[in-house]
Amino acid sequence: MEHFIRDNLRIRTFAAVMLLNFLVILVISIFFQQRSLSFFEQEYADAVYEQARANGALVDSGWQALYQTTADAAFDMTLREKLSAADSQSSETAKEIAAILRDYQNRNAQIDRISLYEPASGRLIRSDEYHSTVMLDPYNEGKMWLDTISQQQGRQPFLGEDLIGAAPQKVYLYHQPVYDKDGQLLAYLTTSCSERRLYYAYLAPIVQKKESAVLLYQADGTLLSGSLDDDEAGPVQTILHDKIAQNPDGQTSLHLHNQDYFAVWLSLPFSGDVFCLIKSQHDFHAQIIQMQVLCVLSALVLLLLSAVFLYWISLRLARPAEELAEAMHEAGRGNLAVRAPVTGSDEISYLALSFNEMLQKMHELIERLASEKEQKKEAELKALQYQIRPHFIYNMLNAIRFAAIMQGARNLGKLLADFVELLRASTNRSGVFSPLSEELDTLRHYISLQEFRLMDAFTVHFSIQDNTLACIVPRMLLQPLVENSILHGPSATQSCCHIEVTAYIKKNALHLIVRDDGQGMTPEQIEELEHKAKTGRPPAHGGLSGIGVHNIMERLHLYYGEKARLHYESDGKSFTKAEITLPVSHDVHEYEI
């Protein structure tokens, strides 16, 4: 089964496309889920913030109404006249003042009591129906009363104990001084509202079971009121106190009693108090889970539908590929007459057509490769079996014969030795490469024979770096270049040609240079020489190097490709320089074919 899946293109194509499809759907689902989660979280936070803003505005409007009632009563002209009248201390006047205060109290259902305290007399007039007048000791109860109400500043209410009520309770206070027309202080007017009354009027309707909670803070983080009991309010107060003190508007997540909550607080514009709304995230998490389940189900349905579609596509696409594979398998067994069916004009059909054309041309290609291989082998054999022309052998033998006659055979041994070594080097079949030191020895034997033959027609100087002697070069590489300098260097104006052979290494390349001070070559002659060498037409001149420059360039290209080159330089009148550049090698088999 594993072998079938591995070798079946249709199954592998379907599996690969399905895997890619699964990954794409997975990435899209995760991306959509994350974006949706971020969107829902932002929407949830915006909804909670809007709810907190709306309910906070109601609480702030309650403060504004209390503050406005306090200010209106303090600036009431009738009330001022009563307090400034000569009989202001009478009981009847006190009753009339209490009636005025009750009228203002009745304008706002949230007001528990409006009180008027005269610090000069210690009299406290209340808006109560009964016992509306109370006398306070200015140095005891009166001072305590003034100290309490003076803690209320500006438009922010003060939360304190009700000092004159029948039962102890927390109340919110606003106070205003009352002046006569001359600006003299007459009394302090105080409006009080029960903390519980305000809670049930504005905060309690927001709380739904335990899914929501509301808290009211001062700007410094002090808790004024709220729907949480002491056990719950303590941890929340610990978390929110510093946050509210640092920033009067913000939001955060809370984890209380194994549940997650989301808290939003904002500063009320009129009073400056901070309204905080805490919402349970249970319903939000349930919606998120539903969204995730829906996303997974949608992805599975999409994956199933795409699997059916992709399998059908794989059947349509794989059949031509399978037929092409069968044709390739048959061709691989040696049947070059087989042809792949070509149907349609798609990429696979184009591939089948190209395969058929490849089979058609394969035989030609094989023959071409065989021919090129034969040509390379022939060039190698030419290099290894260096040709010695008959007229050169004849001249050398005559020279040796005359030497023996004229010199009594004294130099005959040396000449014969040089000639034998040169002949051995030119016909050596042990390999096509040799160290540069051996190549230089062969070159010296050749120069020795030519010096005997041409007498004073040339001189040769060697400038060889020691580190180049062990470098591996093709055999008989320098001799044709030296021969060209010997044969073509002397001119009518200069009978003796000076030849310099140089070898050095630079940037991991071996440079071999043969330079003479002969008649030189024109740019046209250099171009013609290199062109004939590249096109396979070697120059037809006499001497040992019948294969000449053509053979050198052919062997360099054969062994080194683009890594080696032969380059000529000349000014056309005073010198010719032939430079061979090839890679440095110390392995005689590295560039063998």
Coordinates of C-alpha atoms in Angstrom, one line a residue:
M1 CA 0.0 0.0 0.0
E2 CA 2.8 2.4 0.9
H3 CA 4.6 1.5 -2.3
F4 CA 1.4 2.2 -4.3
I5 CA 0.9 5.6 -2.7
R6 CA 4.5 6.5 -3.2
D7 CA 4.5 5.6 -6.9
N8 CA 1.0 6.8 -7.9
L9 CA 1.1 10.4 -9.1
R10 CA -2.7 10.7 -8.8
I11 CA -2.7 9.8 -5.1
R12 CA 0.4 11.9 -4.4
T13 CA -1.0 14.9 -6.2
F14 CA -4.3 14.6 -4.4
A15 CA -2.6 14.2 -1.0
A16 CA -0.2 17.2 -1.6
V17 CA -3.0 19.5 -2.8
M18 CA -5.3 18.3 0.1
L19 CA -2.5 19.0 2.5
L20 CA -1.9 22.4 1.1
N21 CA -5.7 23.0 1.1
F22 CA -5.9 21.9 4.7
L23 CA -3.1 24.3 5.7
V24 CA -4.7 27.2 3.8
I25 CA -8.1 26.6 5.4
L26 CA -6.4 26.2 8.8
V27 CA -4.5 29.4 8.4
I28 CA -7.6 31.3 7.2
S29 CA -9.7 29.8 10.0
I30 CA -7.1 30.8 12.7
F31 CA -6.8 34.3 11.1
F32 CA -10.5 34.7 10.9
Q33 CA -11.0 33.4 14.5
Q34 CA -8.3 35.7 15.8
R35 CA -9.7 38.7 14.0
S36 CA -13.3 37.8 15.0
L37 CA -12.1 37.4 18.6
S38 CA -10.5 40.8 18.6
F39 CA -13.5 42.3 16.9
F40 CA -15.9 40.7 19.5
E41 CA -13.7 41.7 22.4
Q42 CA -13.6 45.3 21.1
E43 CA -17.4 45.3 20.5
Y44 CA -17.9 43.9 24.0
A45 CA -15.6 46.5 25.5
D46 CA -17.4 49.3 23.6
A47 CA -20.8 48.0 24.7
V48 CA -19.8 47.9 28.3
Y49 CA -18.3 51.3 28.0
E50 CA -21.4 52.8 26.5
Q51 CA -23.5 51.2 29.2
A52 CA -21.2 52.6 31.9
R53 CA -21.3 56.0 30.2
A54 CA -25.1 56.0 30.0
N55 CA -25.6 54.9 33.6
G56 CA -22.9 57.2 34.9
A57 CA -24.6 60.1 33.2
L58 CA -27.7 59.3 35.2
V59 CA -25.8 59.3 38.5
D60 CA -24.1 62.5 37.5
S61 CA -27.4 64.1 36.7
G62 CA -28.6 63.2 40.2
W63 CA -25.6 65.0 41.7
Q64 CA -26.2 68.0 39.4
A65 CA -29.8 68.1 40.6
L66 CA -28.8 68.0 44.3
Y67 CA -26.2 70.7 43.7
Q68 CA -28.6 72.9 41.8
T69 CA -31.3 72.6 44.5
T70 CA -28.7 73.5 47.1
A71 CA -27.5 76.6 45.1
D72 CA -31.1 77.7 44.4
A73 CA -32.1 77.5 48.0
A74 CA -29.0 79.3 49.2
F75 CA -29.7 82.2 46.8
D76 CA -33.5 82.3 47.5
M77 CA -34.4 86.0 48.3
T78 CA -37.3 85.1 50.5
L79 CA -35.1 82.9 52.6
R80 CA -32.5 85.6 52.9
E81 CA -35.2 88.2 54.0
K82 CA -36.5 85.8 56.6
L83 CA -33.0 85.3 58.0
S84 CA -32.3 89.0 58.0
A85 CA -35.6 90.1 59.5
A86 CA -35.7 91.5 63.0
D87 CA -37.8 88.6 64.2
S88 CA -35.7 85.9 62.6
Q89 CA -35.2 84.2 65.8
S90 CA -38.9 83.7 66.5
S91 CA -40.5 80.3 66.3
E92 CA -42.9 81.5 63.6
T93 CA -40.1 82.7 61.4
A94 CA -38.3 79.4 61.9
K95 CA -41.4 77.5 60.8
E96 CA -41.6 79.7 57.7
I97 CA -38.0 79.0 56.9
A98 CA -38.5 75.3 57.4
A99 CA -41.5 75.5 55.0
I100 CA -39.3 77.1 52.4
L101 CA -36.7 74.3 52.8
R102 CA -39.4 71.7 52.5
D103 CA -40.6 73.3 49.3
Y104 CA -37.1 72.8 47.8
Q105 CA -36.9 69.3 49.2
N106 CA -40.1 68.4 47.5
R107 CA -38.6 69.5 44.1
N108 CA -36.1 66.5 44.2
A109 CA -37.3 63.1 45.4
Q110 CA -33.7 62.1 46.2
I111 CA -33.2 64.7 48.9
D112 CA -33.6 63.4 52.5
R113 CA -33.3 66.7 54.2
I114 CA -32.3 70.3 53.8
S115 CA -30.8 72.0 56.8
L116 CA -29.9 75.6 57.6
Y117 CA -27.4 76.2 60.4
E118 CA -26.8 79.6 61.9
P119 CA -23.3 79.6 63.5
A120 CA -24.0 82.8 65.5
S121 CA -27.0 81.4 67.4
G122 CA -26.4 77.7 67.1
R123 CA -29.9 77.2 65.6
L124 CA -30.4 74.4 63.1
I125 CA -33.5 74.6 61.0
R126 CA -34.5 71.4 59.1
S127 CA -37.0 70.7 56.4
D128 CA -38.6 68.1 58.6
E129 CA -42.4 68.3 59.4
Y130 CA -41.8 67.9 63.1
H131 CA -39.0 69.2 65.4
S132 CA -37.8 71.3 62.5
T133 CA -35.7 73.5 64.9
V134 CA -32.8 72.2 66.9
M135 CA -30.4 74.2 69.1
L136 CA -26.7 73.1 68.8
D137 CA -23.9 74.1 71.1
P138 CA -21.7 76.3 68.9
Y139 CA -18.6 74.9 70.5
N140 CA -19.6 71.3 70.5
E141 CA -22.3 69.9 68.2
G142 CA -22.2 73.1 66.1
K143 CA -18.5 73.0 65.5
M144 CA -18.8 69.3 64.6
W145 CA -21.5 70.1 62.1
L146 CA -19.4 72.9 60.5
D147 CA -16.4 70.6 60.4
T148 CA -18.4 67.9 58.6
I149 CA -20.1 70.1 56.0
S150 CA -16.9 72.1 55.2
Q151 CA -15.3 68.9 53.9
Q152 CA -17.6 69.1 50.9
Q153 CA -15.8 71.2 48.2
G154 CA -16.9 72.3 44.7
R155 CA -19.3 70.0 42.8
Q156 CA -18.2 66.7 44.3
P157 CA -20.5 65.5 47.1
F158 CA -19.1 64.5 50.4
L159 CA -20.0 61.1 52.0
G160 CA -20.3 61.2 55.8
E161 CA -22.4 60.2 58.8
D162 CA -25.8 61.7 59.3
L163 CA -25.3 63.6 62.6
I164 CA -28.9 64.7 63.1
G165 CA -30.9 61.8 61.8
A166 CA -33.0 59.4 63.9
A167 CA -30.9 56.4 62.7
P168 CA -27.2 56.2 61.8
Q169 CA -26.7 56.1 58.0
K170 CA -24.3 57.3 55.3
V171 CA -25.4 60.5 53.5
Y172 CA -24.1 62.6 50.7
L173 CA -23.8 66.3 51.4
Y174 CA -23.8 69.5 49.5
H175 CA -23.5 72.9 51.3
Q176 CA -23.7 76.5 50.4
P177 CA -23.2 79.7 52.5
V178 CA -26.2 82.1 52.7
Y179 CA -25.3 85.8 52.7
D180 CA -27.5 88.9 53.2
K181 CA -27.6 91.8 50.8
D182 CA -24.6 93.4 52.4
G183 CA -22.5 90.2 52.0
Q184 CA -22.7 89.2 55.7
L185 CA -22.8 85.5 56.4
L186 CA -26.2 84.5 57.7
A187 CA -26.1 80.6 57.7
Y188 CA -24.9 77.5 56.0
L189 CA -27.5 75.6 53.9
T190 CA -26.9 71.8 53.6
T191 CA -28.6 69.3 51.3
S192 CA -28.3 65.6 52.2
C193 CA -29.1 62.5 50.3
S194 CA -29.0 59.0 51.7
E195 CA -26.4 56.8 50.2
R196 CA -28.8 53.9 50.0
R197 CA -31.5 56.1 48.4
L198 CA -29.1 57.1 45.6
Y199 CA -28.0 53.5 45.2
Y200 CA -31.5 52.2 44.7
A201 CA -32.4 55.1 42.5
Y202 CA -29.4 54.9 40.1
L203 CA -27.2 51.9 40.7
A204 CA -29.5 49.0 41.7
P205 CA -31.4 48.9 38.4
I206 CA -28.1 48.2 36.6
V207 CA -27.3 45.1 38.7
Q208 CA -28.8 41.9 37.2
K209 CA -28.4 39.0 39.5
K210 CA -24.6 38.6 39.7
E211 CA -23.8 39.2 36.1
S212 CA -23.1 42.9 36.7
A213 CA -21.8 45.1 39.5
V214 CA -21.5 48.9 39.9
L215 CA -19.2 50.9 42.1
L216 CA -18.9 54.6 42.7
Y217 CA -15.5 56.1 43.5
Q218 CA -14.1 59.5 44.3
A219 CA -11.3 60.7 42.0
D220 CA -8.7 59.6 44.5
G221 CA -10.0 56.0 44.4
T222 CA -12.1 56.2 47.6
L223 CA -15.2 54.0 47.4
L224 CA -18.4 55.9 47.8
S225 CA -21.1 53.2 47.0
G226 CA -21.5 50.0 45.2
S227 CA -23.4 46.7 44.8
L228 CA -20.6 44.4 46.1
D229 CA -20.5 43.1 49.6
D230 CA -17.5 43.6 51.8
D231 CA -15.9 40.2 50.8
E232 CA -16.2 41.0 47.1
A233 CA -15.5 44.7 47.3
G234 CA -12.2 44.1 49.1
P235 CA -10.3 42.4 46.2
V236 CA -11.9 44.6 43.6
Q237 CA -11.0 47.7 45.6
T238 CA -7.4 46.5 45.9
I239 CA -7.1 46.1 42.1
L240 CA -9.0 49.2 41.0
H241 CA -7.9 51.7 43.6
D242 CA -4.4 52.4 42.2
K243 CA -5.7 52.2 38.6
I244 CA -8.4 54.8 39.2
A245 CA -6.0 57.1 41.0
Q246 CA -3.6 56.9 38.1
N247 CA -6.2 57.2 35.3
P248 CA -9.8 58.3 35.9
D249 CA -10.8 56.6 32.6
G250 CA -9.8 53.0 31.7
Q251 CA -10.7 49.3 31.6
T252 CA -9.2 46.0 32.9
S253 CA -10.0 42.3 33.3
L254 CA -10.6 40.8 36.7
H255 CA -10.7 37.2 37.9
L256 CA -12.8 36.8 41.0
H257 CA -14.2 33.6 42.6
N258 CA -13.2 31.5 39.5
Q259 CA -14.9 33.8 37.1
D260 CA -13.7 36.4 34.6
Y261 CA -15.0 39.9 34.7
F262 CA -14.5 43.0 32.6
A263 CA -14.3 46.4 34.4
V264 CA -14.8 49.8 32.8
W265 CA -14.5 53.1 34.7
L266 CA -14.9 56.7 33.7
S267 CA -14.9 60.1 35.2
L268 CA -18.3 61.9 35.6
P269 CA -18.0 65.3 34.1
F270 CA -20.1 67.3 36.6
S271 CA -19.1 65.8 40.0
G272 CA -15.7 64.4 39.1
D273 CA -16.6 61.1 40.7
V274 CA -15.6 57.8 39.0
F275 CA -18.3 55.4 37.8
C276 CA -17.2 51.8 37.5
L277 CA -19.2 49.0 35.8
I278 CA -18.2 45.4 36.2
K279 CA -19.6 42.8 33.8
S280 CA -19.2 39.0 33.9
Q281 CA -17.7 37.6 30.8
H282 CA -19.6 34.3 31.1
D283 CA -22.0 35.1 28.3
F284 CA -19.2 36.6 26.2
H285 CA -17.1 33.4 26.5
A286 CA -20.2 31.4 25.6
Q287 CA -20.6 33.4 22.4
I288 CA -16.9 33.0 21.6
I289 CA -17.2 29.2 22.0
Q290 CA -20.2 29.2 19.7
M291 CA -18.3 31.2 17.2
Q292 CA -15.3 28.9 17.4
V293 CA -17.5 25.8 17.0
L294 CA -19.2 27.4 14.0
C295 CA -15.8 28.3 12.5
V296 CA -14.5 24.7 12.9
L297 CA -17.7 23.3 11.4
S298 CA -17.4 25.7 8.5
A299 CA -13.8 24.7 7.9
L300 CA -14.7 21.0 8.0
V301 CA -17.5 21.5 5.5
L302 CA -15.2 23.5 3.2
L303 CA -12.5 20.9 3.5
L304 CA -14.9 18.1 2.6
L305 CA -16.3 20.0 -0.5
S306 CA -12.8 20.9 -1.6
A307 CA -11.7 17.3 -1.2
V308 CA -14.4 16.1 -3.6
F309 CA -13.6 18.8 -6.1
L310 CA -9.8 18.3 -5.9
Y311 CA -10.1 14.5 -6.3
W312 CA -12.1 15.0 -9.5
I313 CA -9.5 17.5 -10.7
S314 CA -6.7 15.1 -9.9
L315 CA -8.3 12.4 -12.0
R316 CA -8.5 14.7 -15.0
L317 CA -4.9 15.9 -14.6
A318 CA -3.2 12.7 -13.6
R319 CA -4.3 10.5 -16.5
P320 CA -2.2 12.3 -19.2
A321 CA 0.7 12.4 -16.8
E322 CA 0.4 8.6 -16.1
E323 CA 0.4 7.9 -19.9
L324 CA 3.5 10.1 -20.2
A325 CA 5.2 8.2 -17.4
E326 CA 4.5 4.9 -19.0
A327 CA 6.1 6.2 -22.2
M328 CA 9.1 7.4 -20.3
H329 CA 9.4 4.1 -18.5
E330 CA 9.3 2.2 -21.9
A331 CA 11.9 4.6 -23.3
G332 CA 14.1 4.1 -20.3
R333 CA 14.1 0.3 -21.1
G334 CA 15.7 1.2 -24.4
N335 CA 12.7 1.4 -26.7
L336 CA 13.3 4.7 -28.4
A337 CA 10.4 4.1 -30.9
V338 CA 7.8 4.6 -28.2
R339 CA 5.8 7.9 -28.3
A340 CA 3.6 9.5 -25.7
P341 CA 0.0 10.4 -26.7
V342 CA -0.6 14.1 -27.1
T343 CA -4.1 15.3 -26.4
G344 CA -5.1 18.9 -25.9
S345 CA -2.9 21.9 -25.6
D346 CA -2.1 22.2 -21.9
E347 CA 1.2 22.0 -20.2
I348 CA 1.2 18.2 -19.9
S349 CA 0.5 17.9 -23.6
Y350 CA 3.3 20.3 -24.3
L351 CA 5.5 18.1 -22.1
A352 CA 4.5 15.0 -24.0
L353 CA 5.2 16.7 -27.3
S354 CA 8.6 17.8 -26.1
F355 CA 9.3 14.3 -24.9
N356 CA 8.5 12.9 -28.3
E357 CA 10.8 15.5 -29.9
M358 CA 13.5 14.5 -27.4
L359 CA 13.3 10.9 -28.4
Q360 CA 13.4 11.9 -32.1
K361 CA 16.6 13.9 -31.5
M362 CA 18.2 11.5 -29.0
H363 CA 19.9 9.4 -31.6
E364 CA 21.4 12.5 -33.2
L365 CA 22.5 13.7 -29.8
I366 CA 24.2 10.4 -29.0
E367 CA 26.0 10.5 -32.3
R368 CA 27.1 14.1 -31.7
L369 CA 28.4 13.2 -28.2
A370 CA 30.3 10.3 -29.5
S371 CA 31.8 12.4 -32.3
E372 CA 32.8 15.1 -29.8
K373 CA 34.3 12.5 -27.5
E374 CA 36.3 11.1 -30.4
Q375 CA 37.5 14.6 -31.3
K376 CA 38.6 15.2 -27.7
K377 CA 40.4 11.9 -27.6
E378 CA 42.1 12.7 -30.9
A379 CA 43.3 16.1 -29.6
E380 CA 44.6 14.3 -26.5
L381 CA 46.5 11.8 -28.6
K382 CA 47.9 14.7 -30.7
A383 CA 49.2 16.3 -27.5
L384 CA 50.7 13.0 -26.3
Q385 CA 52.1 12.0 -29.6
Y386 CA 53.7 15.2 -30.5
Q387 CA 54.5 15.2 -34.3
I388 CA 58.1 15.6 -35.4
R389 CA 58.2 16.5 -39.1
P390 CA 60.7 14.6 -41.3
H391 CA 62.5 17.6 -42.6
F392 CA 63.3 18.6 -39.0
I393 CA 64.7 15.1 -38.2
Y394 CA 66.7 15.3 -41.5
N395 CA 68.2 18.7 -40.6
M396 CA 69.0 17.6 -37.1
L397 CA 70.7 14.4 -38.3
N398 CA 72.7 16.4 -40.9
A399 CA 73.8 18.8 -38.2
I400 CA 74.9 16.0 -36.0
R401 CA 76.8 14.4 -38.9
F402 CA 78.6 17.6 -39.7
A403 CA 79.4 18.1 -36.1
A404 CA 80.9 14.7 -35.9
I405 CA 83.1 15.4 -39.0
M406 CA 84.2 18.9 -38.0
Q407 CA 84.6 18.4 -34.2
G408 CA 85.9 15.0 -34.0
A409 CA 82.7 13.7 -32.4
R410 CA 83.4 15.7 -29.2
N411 CA 79.9 17.3 -28.9
L412 CA 78.1 14.5 -30.6
G413 CA 77.2 12.7 -27.3
K414 CA 75.5 15.9 -25.9
L415 CA 73.6 16.6 -29.1
L416 CA 72.3 13.1 -29.3
A417 CA 71.3 13.1 -25.6
D418 CA 69.3 16.3 -26.1
F419 CA 67.7 15.0 -29.2
V420 CA 66.7 11.7 -27.5
E421 CA 65.2 13.5 -24.5
L422 CA 63.2 15.7 -26.8
L423 CA 62.0 12.8 -28.9
R424 CA 61.1 10.9 -25.7
A425 CA 59.1 13.8 -24.4
S426 CA 57.2 14.4 -27.6
T427 CA 56.1 10.8 -27.9
N428 CA 55.5 10.0 -24.2
R429 CA 52.2 8.1 -23.6
S430 CA 52.5 7.9 -19.8
G431 CA 50.1 10.9 -19.3
V432 CA 49.1 14.3 -20.7
F433 CA 50.2 16.3 -17.6
S434 CA 53.6 16.7 -16.0
P435 CA 55.2 19.0 -13.4
L436 CA 56.4 22.3 -14.7
S437 CA 59.9 21.3 -13.8
E438 CA 59.8 18.5 -16.3
E439 CA 58.3 20.7 -18.9
L440 CA 61.1 23.2 -18.4
D441 CA 63.7 20.4 -18.7
T442 CA 62.2 19.3 -22.0
L443 CA 62.2 22.9 -23.1
R444 CA 65.9 23.3 -22.3
H445 CA 66.7 20.2 -24.4
Y446 CA 64.8 21.7 -27.3
I447 CA 66.6 25.1 -26.9
S448 CA 70.0 23.3 -26.7
L449 CA 69.3 21.6 -30.1
Q450 CA 68.0 24.9 -31.6
E451 CA 71.1 26.8 -30.4
F452 CA 73.3 24.2 -32.1
R453 CA 71.2 24.5 -35.3
L454 CA 70.8 28.3 -35.5
M455 CA 74.0 29.3 -33.7
D456 CA 73.7 32.9 -32.5
A457 CA 70.2 33.7 -33.8
F458 CA 68.7 33.8 -30.3
T459 CA 69.3 33.7 -26.5
V460 CA 66.9 32.4 -23.8
H461 CA 66.6 33.6 -20.2
F462 CA 64.5 31.8 -17.6
S463 CA 62.7 33.7 -14.7
I464 CA 61.0 30.9 -12.8
Q465 CA 59.6 31.2 -9.2
D466 CA 60.4 28.2 -7.1
N467 CA 56.8 27.7 -6.0
T468 CA 55.8 27.1 -9.6
L469 CA 58.0 24.1 -10.3
A470 CA 55.7 21.6 -8.7
C471 CA 52.6 22.9 -10.5
I472 CA 51.0 20.4 -13.0
V473 CA 50.7 21.6 -16.6
P474 CA 49.9 19.9 -20.0
R475 CA 52.9 18.4 -21.7
M476 CA 54.7 20.3 -24.5
L477 CA 52.8 23.5 -23.5
L478 CA 55.7 26.0 -23.7
Q479 CA 57.8 24.5 -26.6
P480 CA 55.5 25.8 -29.4
L481 CA 55.5 29.3 -28.0
V482 CA 59.4 29.3 -27.7
E483 CA 59.6 27.8 -31.2
N484 CA 57.5 30.7 -32.6
S485 CA 59.8 33.2 -31.0
I486 CA 62.9 31.5 -32.4
L487 CA 61.5 31.2 -35.9
H488 CA 59.7 34.6 -36.2
G489 CA 61.6 36.7 -33.7
P490 CA 64.8 37.6 -35.7
S491 CA 64.4 40.4 -38.3
A492 CA 66.5 42.2 -40.9
T493 CA 67.4 44.9 -38.4
Q494 CA 68.0 42.5 -35.5
S495 CA 69.7 39.2 -36.1
C496 CA 69.7 38.0 -32.5
C497 CA 66.4 37.6 -30.7
H498 CA 66.3 37.6 -26.9
I499 CA 63.7 35.4 -25.4
E500 CA 62.5 35.4 -21.8
V501 CA 60.5 32.5 -20.2
T502 CA 58.7 33.6 -17.0
A503 CA 56.5 31.6 -14.5
Y504 CA 54.8 32.9 -11.3
I505 CA 51.7 32.4 -9.3
K506 CA 49.2 35.2 -8.6
K507 CA 45.7 34.9 -7.1
N508 CA 45.7 31.1 -7.3
A509 CA 46.5 31.2 -11.0
L510 CA 49.7 30.0 -12.7
H511 CA 51.1 32.5 -15.3
L512 CA 53.5 31.2 -18.0
I513 CA 54.9 33.9 -20.3
V514 CA 57.1 33.7 -23.3
R515 CA 58.3 37.1 -24.5
D516 CA 60.8 38.1 -27.2
D517 CA 62.2 41.4 -28.5
G518 CA 61.7 40.4 -32.2
Q519 CA 59.8 42.1 -35.0
G520 CA 56.5 41.8 -33.2
M521 CA 53.0 41.2 -34.5
T522 CA 50.3 43.7 -35.6
P523 CA 46.8 43.6 -34.0
E524 CA 45.5 42.2 -37.2
Q525 CA 48.0 39.3 -37.2
I526 CA 47.2 38.6 -33.5
E527 CA 43.4 38.6 -34.3
E528 CA 44.0 36.3 -37.3
L529 CA 46.1 33.9 -35.3
E530 CA 43.6 33.6 -32.4
H531 CA 40.7 33.3 -34.9
K532 CA 42.4 30.5 -36.8
A533 CA 43.1 28.8 -33.5
K534 CA 39.5 29.0 -32.4
T535 CA 38.1 27.9 -35.7
G536 CA 40.3 24.8 -35.9
R537 CA 42.6 26.0 -38.6
P538 CA 46.2 25.9 -37.2
P539 CA 48.9 27.9 -38.9
A540 CA 50.8 25.9 -41.4
H541 CA 54.4 26.6 -40.7
G542 CA 57.4 24.3 -40.4
G543 CA 59.2 23.1 -37.4
L544 CA 58.4 20.9 -34.4
S545 CA 55.2 22.7 -33.4
G546 CA 53.1 21.9 -36.4
I547 CA 50.0 22.0 -34.2
G548 CA 51.2 25.3 -32.7
V549 CA 48.8 27.8 -31.1
H550 CA 45.7 25.9 -32.2
N551 CA 46.8 22.8 -30.2
I552 CA 47.6 24.9 -27.1
M553 CA 44.2 26.6 -27.1
E554 CA 42.3 23.4 -27.9
R555 CA 44.0 21.6 -25.0
L556 CA 43.5 24.4 -22.6
H557 CA 39.8 24.5 -23.4
L558 CA 39.6 20.7 -23.3
Y559 CA 41.2 20.4 -19.9
Y560 CA 40.2 23.6 -18.1
G561 CA 37.2 25.1 -19.9
E562 CA 36.9 28.8 -19.2
K563 CA 39.5 28.7 -16.4
A564 CA 42.5 28.9 -18.7
R565 CA 43.4 31.1 -21.7
L566 CA 46.2 32.0 -24.1
H567 CA 46.6 35.7 -24.8
Y568 CA 49.0 37.6 -27.2
E569 CA 50.3 41.1 -26.8
S570 CA 52.6 43.0 -29.2
D571 CA 53.3 46.6 -30.4
G572 CA 54.0 45.3 -33.9
K573 CA 57.6 46.3 -34.0
S574 CA 59.7 45.5 -30.9
F575 CA 58.2 42.7 -28.9
T576 CA 55.7 39.8 -28.8
K577 CA 54.3 38.4 -25.5
A578 CA 52.4 35.2 -25.2
E579 CA 50.8 34.6 -21.8
I580 CA 49.1 31.4 -20.6
T581 CA 47.0 31.5 -17.5
L582 CA 45.6 28.3 -15.9
P583 CA 44.5 27.1 -12.5
V584 CA 47.2 26.1 -10.0
S585 CA 47.1 22.3 -9.5
H586 CA 49.4 19.9 -7.8
D587 CA 47.5 16.7 -8.7
V588 CA 48.5 15.1 -12.0
H589 CA 45.0 13.5 -12.3
E590 CA 42.9 16.5 -11.3
Y591 CA 42.1 17.7 -14.9
E592 CA 42.4 14.5 -16.8
I593 CA 39.5 13.6 -19.1

